[in-house]
Amino acid sequence: MPAAGGKRVPRAERERQMLDAAVAVFARRGFRAASMDEIAEAAGVSKPLVYLYLESKDALFTACIRREADALATAVRDAVEADAPPERQLWSGLLGFFEHTAAHPDGWAVLYTQARTVGEPFAAEVAGLRARIVDFVAGLLAAACGAPDTRTVAPYAYALVGAAESLAAWASTAPDPLPARDLAASLMTFAWKGLAQAV
């Protein structure tokens, strides 16, 4: 579909536009209530073009989940200060998580609220993201605590990730949420004191 002025929009850019629109619609309406007509209109394209690029509503929702999951995992990894002491690495990873979820509320809603509640196969996509982040956090915790391997700290990694998810969900709906830096500091203080005694 030609853009204004007769120029063709590159495929990657067109797909990004469609996914941006779909994430916003799915976040606001939910998977079942969202329609392909609504998504096409929000993207400024025809419904047949959406189907041409992404085949079905299920495929579109899956593509949204995967894109948002990859973006979140990348944000957490990139935020970690590689050469910093282990405690600082954990702190910077938490900060990256909260900054990303605050900056991308629709993507977070798709991952945390929509995909997990619709059922399979979408919940499995989010479970895969969670497993990746838990493994990464377990590595940070093992380094921070001097644990011999990640198995020792795996329960704490699951607890920390779960707490971060809950805080981000609360912050996304609270009338006056704490800034990302304060959320990270609160969770870091809570986790670090517990880890110091437990490991």
PDB file of C-alpha atoms in Angstrom:
ATOM      1  CA  MET A   1       0.000   0.000   0.000  1.00  0.00           C
ATOM      2  CA  PRO A   2       1.710   3.226  -1.047  1.00  0.00           C
ATOM      3  CA  ALA A   3       2.375   5.840   1.562  1.00  0.00           C
ATOM      4  CA  ALA A   4       1.584   9.511   1.182  1.00  0.00           C
ATOM      5  CA  GLY A   5       3.407  10.954  -1.804  1.00  0.00           C
ATOM      6  CA  GLY A   6       3.429   7.604  -3.636  1.00  0.00           C
ATOM      7  CA  LYS A   7       6.482   6.171  -1.861  1.00  0.00           C
ATOM      8  CA  ARG A   8       6.343   2.536  -0.868  1.00  0.00           C
ATOM      9  CA  VAL A   9       6.895   1.810   2.805  1.00  0.00           C
ATOM     10  CA  PRO A  10       9.628  -0.833   3.378  1.00  0.00           C
ATOM     11  CA  ARG A  11       8.299  -4.153   4.612  1.00  0.00           C
ATOM     12  CA  ALA A  12      10.120  -3.971   7.954  1.00  0.00           C
ATOM     13  CA  GLU A  13       8.711  -0.509   8.630  1.00  0.00           C
ATOM     14  CA  ARG A  14       5.193  -1.601   7.649  1.00  0.00           C
ATOM     15  CA  GLU A  15       5.409  -4.603   9.968  1.00  0.00           C
ATOM     16  CA  ARG A  16       6.603  -2.362  12.791  1.00  0.00           C
ATOM     17  CA  GLN A  17       3.622  -0.062  12.245  1.00  0.00           C
ATOM     18  CA  MET A  18       1.227  -3.003  12.345  1.00  0.00           C
ATOM     19  CA  LEU A  19       2.802  -4.443  15.476  1.00  0.00           C
ATOM     20  CA  ASP A  20       2.784  -1.042  17.190  1.00  0.00           C
ATOM     21  CA  ALA A  21      -0.911  -0.693  16.438  1.00  0.00           C
ATOM     22  CA  ALA A  22      -1.676  -4.263  17.446  1.00  0.00           C
ATOM     23  CA  VAL A  23       0.146  -3.948  20.779  1.00  0.00           C
ATOM     24  CA  ALA A  24      -1.817  -0.800  21.588  1.00  0.00           C
ATOM     25  CA  VAL A  25      -5.161  -2.393  20.656  1.00  0.00           C
ATOM     26  CA  PHE A  26      -4.468  -5.686  22.437  1.00  0.00           C
ATOM     27  CA  ALA A  27      -3.333  -3.828  25.555  1.00  0.00           C
ATOM     28  CA  ARG A  28      -6.474  -1.716  25.626  1.00  0.00           C
ATOM     29  CA  ARG A  29      -9.090  -4.228  24.461  1.00  0.00           C
ATOM     30  CA  GLY A  30      -7.627  -7.641  25.199  1.00  0.00           C
ATOM     31  CA  PHE A  31      -7.002 -10.436  22.727  1.00  0.00           C
ATOM     32  CA  ARG A  32     -10.588 -11.646  22.390  1.00  0.00           C
ATOM     33  CA  ALA A  33     -12.239  -8.243  22.093  1.00  0.00           C
ATOM     34  CA  ALA A  34      -9.663  -6.790  19.700  1.00  0.00           C
ATOM     35  CA  SER A  35     -10.585  -7.011  16.034  1.00  0.00           C
ATOM     36  CA  MET A  36      -8.380  -7.119  12.978  1.00  0.00           C
ATOM     37  CA  ASP A  37     -10.449  -4.260  11.527  1.00  0.00           C
ATOM     38  CA  GLU A  38      -9.585  -2.102  14.539  1.00  0.00           C
ATOM     39  CA  ILE A  39      -5.901  -3.021  14.332  1.00  0.00           C
ATOM     40  CA  ALA A  40      -5.761  -2.316  10.588  1.00  0.00           C
ATOM     41  CA  GLU A  41      -7.416   1.060  11.087  1.00  0.00           C
ATOM     42  CA  ALA A  42      -4.996   1.962  13.890  1.00  0.00           C
ATOM     43  CA  ALA A  43      -2.065   0.990  11.658  1.00  0.00           C
ATOM     44  CA  GLY A  44      -3.435   2.964   8.706  1.00  0.00           C
ATOM     45  CA  VAL A  45      -3.558  -0.068   6.419  1.00  0.00           C
ATOM     46  CA  SER A  46      -6.200  -2.378   4.983  1.00  0.00           C
ATOM     47  CA  LYS A  47      -7.247  -5.527   6.809  1.00  0.00           C
ATOM     48  CA  PRO A  48      -6.166  -7.754   3.883  1.00  0.00           C
ATOM     49  CA  LEU A  49      -2.669  -6.264   4.175  1.00  0.00           C
ATOM     50  CA  VAL A  50      -2.515  -7.228   7.866  1.00  0.00           C
ATOM     51  CA  TYR A  51      -3.480 -10.784   6.935  1.00  0.00           C
ATOM     52  CA  LEU A  52      -0.931 -10.780   4.106  1.00  0.00           C
ATOM     53  CA  TYR A  53       1.857  -9.904   6.528  1.00  0.00           C
ATOM     54  CA  LEU A  54       0.763 -11.832   9.619  1.00  0.00           C
ATOM     55  CA  GLU A  55      -1.728 -14.481   8.418  1.00  0.00           C
ATOM     56  CA  SER A  56      -4.110 -14.562  11.412  1.00  0.00           C
ATOM     57  CA  LYS A  57      -5.063 -12.868  14.647  1.00  0.00           C
ATOM     58  CA  ASP A  58      -3.273 -15.617  16.601  1.00  0.00           C
ATOM     59  CA  ALA A  59      -0.097 -15.109  14.556  1.00  0.00           C
ATOM     60  CA  LEU A  60      -0.320 -11.351  15.065  1.00  0.00           C
ATOM     61  CA  PHE A  61      -0.734 -11.711  18.823  1.00  0.00           C
ATOM     62  CA  THR A  62       2.176 -14.156  18.969  1.00  0.00           C
ATOM     63  CA  ALA A  63       4.357 -11.735  17.006  1.00  0.00           C
ATOM     64  CA  CYS A  64       3.438  -8.965  19.470  1.00  0.00           C
ATOM     65  CA  ILE A  65       4.318 -11.142  22.460  1.00  0.00           C
ATOM     66  CA  ARG A  66       7.656 -12.179  20.975  1.00  0.00           C
ATOM     67  CA  ARG A  67       8.636  -8.651  20.042  1.00  0.00           C
ATOM     68  CA  GLU A  68       7.748  -7.230  23.450  1.00  0.00           C
ATOM     69  CA  ALA A  69       9.399 -10.154  25.263  1.00  0.00           C
ATOM     70  CA  ASP A  70      12.621  -9.728  23.296  1.00  0.00           C
ATOM     71  CA  ALA A  71      12.587  -5.978  23.933  1.00  0.00           C
ATOM     72  CA  LEU A  72      12.147  -6.456  27.679  1.00  0.00           C
ATOM     73  CA  ALA A  73      14.841  -9.134  27.947  1.00  0.00           C
ATOM     74  CA  THR A  74      17.226  -6.979  25.926  1.00  0.00           C
ATOM     75  CA  ALA A  75      16.500  -3.928  28.082  1.00  0.00           C
ATOM     76  CA  VAL A  76      17.339  -5.841  31.258  1.00  0.00           C
ATOM     77  CA  ARG A  77      20.549  -7.304  29.826  1.00  0.00           C
ATOM     78  CA  ASP A  78      21.697  -4.016  28.330  1.00  0.00           C
ATOM     79  CA  ALA A  79      21.050  -2.150  31.587  1.00  0.00           C
ATOM     80  CA  VAL A  80      23.421  -4.351  33.575  1.00  0.00           C
ATOM     81  CA  GLU A  81      26.785  -2.653  34.056  1.00  0.00           C
ATOM     82  CA  ALA A  82      29.108  -5.463  33.028  1.00  0.00           C
ATOM     83  CA  ASP A  83      32.231  -4.231  34.824  1.00  0.00           C
ATOM     84  CA  ALA A  84      30.446  -3.147  38.005  1.00  0.00           C
ATOM     85  CA  PRO A  85      30.459  -5.091  41.289  1.00  0.00           C
ATOM     86  CA  PRO A  86      27.797  -7.853  41.430  1.00  0.00           C
ATOM     87  CA  GLU A  87      25.505  -5.859  43.715  1.00  0.00           C
ATOM     88  CA  ARG A  88      25.553  -2.943  41.280  1.00  0.00           C
ATOM     89  CA  GLN A  89      24.856  -5.294  38.375  1.00  0.00           C
ATOM     90  CA  LEU A  90      21.739  -6.578  40.105  1.00  0.00           C
ATOM     91  CA  TRP A  91      20.605  -3.036  40.877  1.00  0.00           C
ATOM     92  CA  SER A  92      21.136  -1.844  37.303  1.00  0.00           C
ATOM     93  CA  GLY A  93      19.241  -4.863  35.930  1.00  0.00           C
ATOM     94  CA  LEU A  94      16.264  -4.090  38.173  1.00  0.00           C
ATOM     95  CA  LEU A  95      16.379  -0.458  37.144  1.00  0.00           C
ATOM     96  CA  GLY A  96      16.426  -1.450  33.480  1.00  0.00           C
ATOM     97  CA  PHE A  97      13.371  -3.658  34.021  1.00  0.00           C
ATOM     98  CA  PHE A  98      11.331  -0.942  35.728  1.00  0.00           C
ATOM     99  CA  GLU A  99      12.401   1.760  33.285  1.00  0.00           C
ATOM    100  CA  HIS A 100      11.392  -0.404  30.335  1.00  0.00           C
ATOM    101  CA  THR A 101       8.000  -1.429  31.718  1.00  0.00           C
ATOM    102  CA  ALA A 102       7.245   2.210  32.605  1.00  0.00           C
ATOM    103  CA  ALA A 103       8.271   3.434  29.154  1.00  0.00           C
ATOM    104  CA  HIS A 104       6.307   0.692  27.331  1.00  0.00           C
ATOM    105  CA  PRO A 105       3.040   0.251  29.268  1.00  0.00           C
ATOM    106  CA  ASP A 106       1.175  -1.307  26.338  1.00  0.00           C
ATOM    107  CA  GLY A 107       3.892  -3.889  25.772  1.00  0.00           C
ATOM    108  CA  TRP A 108       3.944  -4.702  29.464  1.00  0.00           C
ATOM    109  CA  ALA A 109       0.141  -5.055  29.510  1.00  0.00           C
ATOM    110  CA  VAL A 110       0.304  -7.478  26.589  1.00  0.00           C
ATOM    111  CA  LEU A 111       2.934  -9.595  28.355  1.00  0.00           C
ATOM    112  CA  TYR A 112       1.764  -9.461  31.951  1.00  0.00           C
ATOM    113  CA  THR A 113      -2.011  -9.153  31.665  1.00  0.00           C
ATOM    114  CA  GLN A 114      -3.196 -10.306  28.264  1.00  0.00           C
ATOM    115  CA  ALA A 115      -0.909 -13.127  27.136  1.00  0.00           C
ATOM    116  CA  ARG A 116      -0.860 -14.884  30.495  1.00  0.00           C
ATOM    117  CA  THR A 117      -4.646 -14.902  30.858  1.00  0.00           C
ATOM    118  CA  VAL A 118      -5.708 -15.878  27.315  1.00  0.00           C
ATOM    119  CA  GLY A 119      -4.216 -19.362  27.641  1.00  0.00           C
ATOM    120  CA  GLU A 120      -2.084 -21.497  25.366  1.00  0.00           C
ATOM    121  CA  PRO A 121      -0.067 -21.137  23.269  1.00  0.00           C
ATOM    122  CA  PHE A 122       0.358 -17.519  24.339  1.00  0.00           C
ATOM    123  CA  ALA A 123       1.009 -18.208  28.011  1.00  0.00           C
ATOM    124  CA  ALA A 124       3.869 -20.492  26.994  1.00  0.00           C
ATOM    125  CA  GLU A 125       5.509 -17.612  25.108  1.00  0.00           C
ATOM    126  CA  VAL A 126       5.492 -15.495  28.266  1.00  0.00           C
ATOM    127  CA  ALA A 127       6.694 -18.429  30.357  1.00  0.00           C
ATOM    128  CA  GLY A 128       9.677 -18.678  28.022  1.00  0.00           C
ATOM    129  CA  LEU A 129      10.490 -15.019  28.590  1.00  0.00           C
ATOM    130  CA  ARG A 130      10.176 -15.470  32.341  1.00  0.00           C
ATOM    131  CA  ALA A 131      12.514 -18.455  32.283  1.00  0.00           C
ATOM    132  CA  ARG A 132      15.125 -16.454  30.358  1.00  0.00           C
ATOM    133  CA  ILE A 133      14.989 -13.591  32.827  1.00  0.00           C
ATOM    134  CA  VAL A 134      15.038 -15.912  35.855  1.00  0.00           C
ATOM    135  CA  ASP A 135      18.149 -17.662  34.503  1.00  0.00           C
ATOM    136  CA  PHE A 136      19.824 -14.325  33.921  1.00  0.00           C
ATOM    137  CA  VAL A 137      18.926 -13.049  37.400  1.00  0.00           C
ATOM    138  CA  ALA A 138      20.107 -16.312  38.960  1.00  0.00           C
ATOM    139  CA  GLY A 139      23.496 -15.726  37.352  1.00  0.00           C
ATOM    140  CA  LEU A 140      23.638 -12.223  38.798  1.00  0.00           C
ATOM    141  CA  LEU A 141      22.606 -13.463  42.241  1.00  0.00           C
ATOM    142  CA  ALA A 142      25.146 -16.287  42.204  1.00  0.00           C
ATOM    143  CA  ALA A 143      27.915 -13.800  41.390  1.00  0.00           C
ATOM    144  CA  ALA A 144      26.670 -11.320  43.974  1.00  0.00           C
ATOM    145  CA  CYS A 145      26.458 -13.885  46.754  1.00  0.00           C
ATOM    146  CA  GLY A 146      29.485 -15.982  45.860  1.00  0.00           C
ATOM    147  CA  ALA A 147      27.237 -19.027  45.365  1.00  0.00           C
ATOM    148  CA  PRO A 148      28.925 -22.049  43.743  1.00  0.00           C
ATOM    149  CA  ASP A 149      26.198 -22.353  41.092  1.00  0.00           C
ATOM    150  CA  THR A 150      22.837 -20.924  40.092  1.00  0.00           C
ATOM    151  CA  ARG A 151      20.881 -23.849  41.604  1.00  0.00           C
ATOM    152  CA  THR A 152      21.622 -22.500  45.066  1.00  0.00           C
ATOM    153  CA  VAL A 153      20.007 -19.161  44.302  1.00  0.00           C
ATOM    154  CA  ALA A 154      17.279 -20.317  41.867  1.00  0.00           C
ATOM    155  CA  PRO A 155      14.437 -19.941  44.420  1.00  0.00           C
ATOM    156  CA  TYR A 156      15.561 -16.383  45.147  1.00  0.00           C
ATOM    157  CA  ALA A 157      15.754 -15.589  41.434  1.00  0.00           C
ATOM    158  CA  TYR A 158      12.156 -16.763  40.943  1.00  0.00           C
ATOM    159  CA  ALA A 159      11.027 -14.752  43.966  1.00  0.00           C
ATOM    160  CA  LEU A 160      12.849 -11.632  42.809  1.00  0.00           C
ATOM    161  CA  VAL A 161      11.450 -11.813  39.284  1.00  0.00           C
ATOM    162  CA  GLY A 162       7.950 -12.421  40.639  1.00  0.00           C
ATOM    163  CA  ALA A 163       8.264  -9.452  42.975  1.00  0.00           C
ATOM    164  CA  ALA A 164       9.517  -7.238  40.145  1.00  0.00           C
ATOM    165  CA  GLU A 165       6.578  -8.284  37.962  1.00  0.00           C
ATOM    166  CA  SER A 166       4.105  -7.538  40.745  1.00  0.00           C
ATOM    167  CA  LEU A 167       5.647  -4.128  41.425  1.00  0.00           C
ATOM    168  CA  ALA A 168       5.593  -3.242  37.725  1.00  0.00           C
ATOM    169  CA  ALA A 169       1.947  -4.317  37.490  1.00  0.00           C
ATOM    170  CA  TRP A 170       1.077  -2.191  40.507  1.00  0.00           C
ATOM    171  CA  ALA A 171       2.991   0.793  39.129  1.00  0.00           C
ATOM    172  CA  SER A 172       1.175   0.507  35.791  1.00  0.00           C
ATOM    173  CA  THR A 173      -2.223   1.032  37.441  1.00  0.00           C
ATOM    174  CA  ALA A 174      -1.422   3.113  40.535  1.00  0.00           C
ATOM    175  CA  PRO A 175      -2.723   6.702  40.417  1.00  0.00           C
ATOM    176  CA  ASP A 176       0.618   8.051  41.645  1.00  0.00           C
ATOM    177  CA  PRO A 177       3.243   5.343  41.014  1.00  0.00           C
ATOM    178  CA  LEU A 178       6.803   5.525  42.248  1.00  0.00           C
ATOM    179  CA  PRO A 179       9.486   6.317  39.656  1.00  0.00           C
ATOM    180  CA  ALA A 180      11.440   3.377  38.237  1.00  0.00           C
ATOM    181  CA  ARG A 181      14.496   4.287  40.313  1.00  0.00           C
ATOM    182  CA  ASP A 182      12.488   4.162  43.547  1.00  0.00           C
ATOM    183  CA  LEU A 183      10.880   0.849  42.603  1.00  0.00           C
ATOM    184  CA  ALA A 184      14.299  -0.652  41.893  1.00  0.00           C
ATOM    185  CA  ALA A 185      15.726   0.730  45.144  1.00  0.00           C
ATOM    186  CA  SER A 186      12.829  -0.642  47.193  1.00  0.00           C
ATOM    187  CA  LEU A 187      13.109  -4.103  45.719  1.00  0.00           C
ATOM    188  CA  MET A 188      16.903  -4.102  45.898  1.00  0.00           C
ATOM    189  CA  THR A 189      16.836  -3.219  49.588  1.00  0.00           C
ATOM    190  CA  PHE A 190      14.237  -5.887  50.287  1.00  0.00           C
ATOM    191  CA  ALA A 191      16.046  -8.575  48.296  1.00  0.00           C
ATOM    192  CA  TRP A 192      19.583  -7.764  49.339  1.00  0.00           C
ATOM    193  CA  LYS A 193      18.892  -7.958  53.061  1.00  0.00           C
ATOM    194  CA  GLY A 194      17.134 -11.271  52.649  1.00  0.00           C
ATOM    195  CA  LEU A 195      19.864 -12.716  50.466  1.00  0.00           C
ATOM    196  CA  ALA A 196      22.574 -11.666  52.892  1.00  0.00           C
ATOM    197  CA  GLN A 197      20.957 -13.806  55.559  1.00  0.00           C
ATOM    198  CA  ALA A 198      19.846 -16.695  53.386  1.00  0.00           C
ATOM    199  CA  VAL A 199      22.886 -17.474  51.232  1.00  0.00           C
TER     200      VAL A 199
END
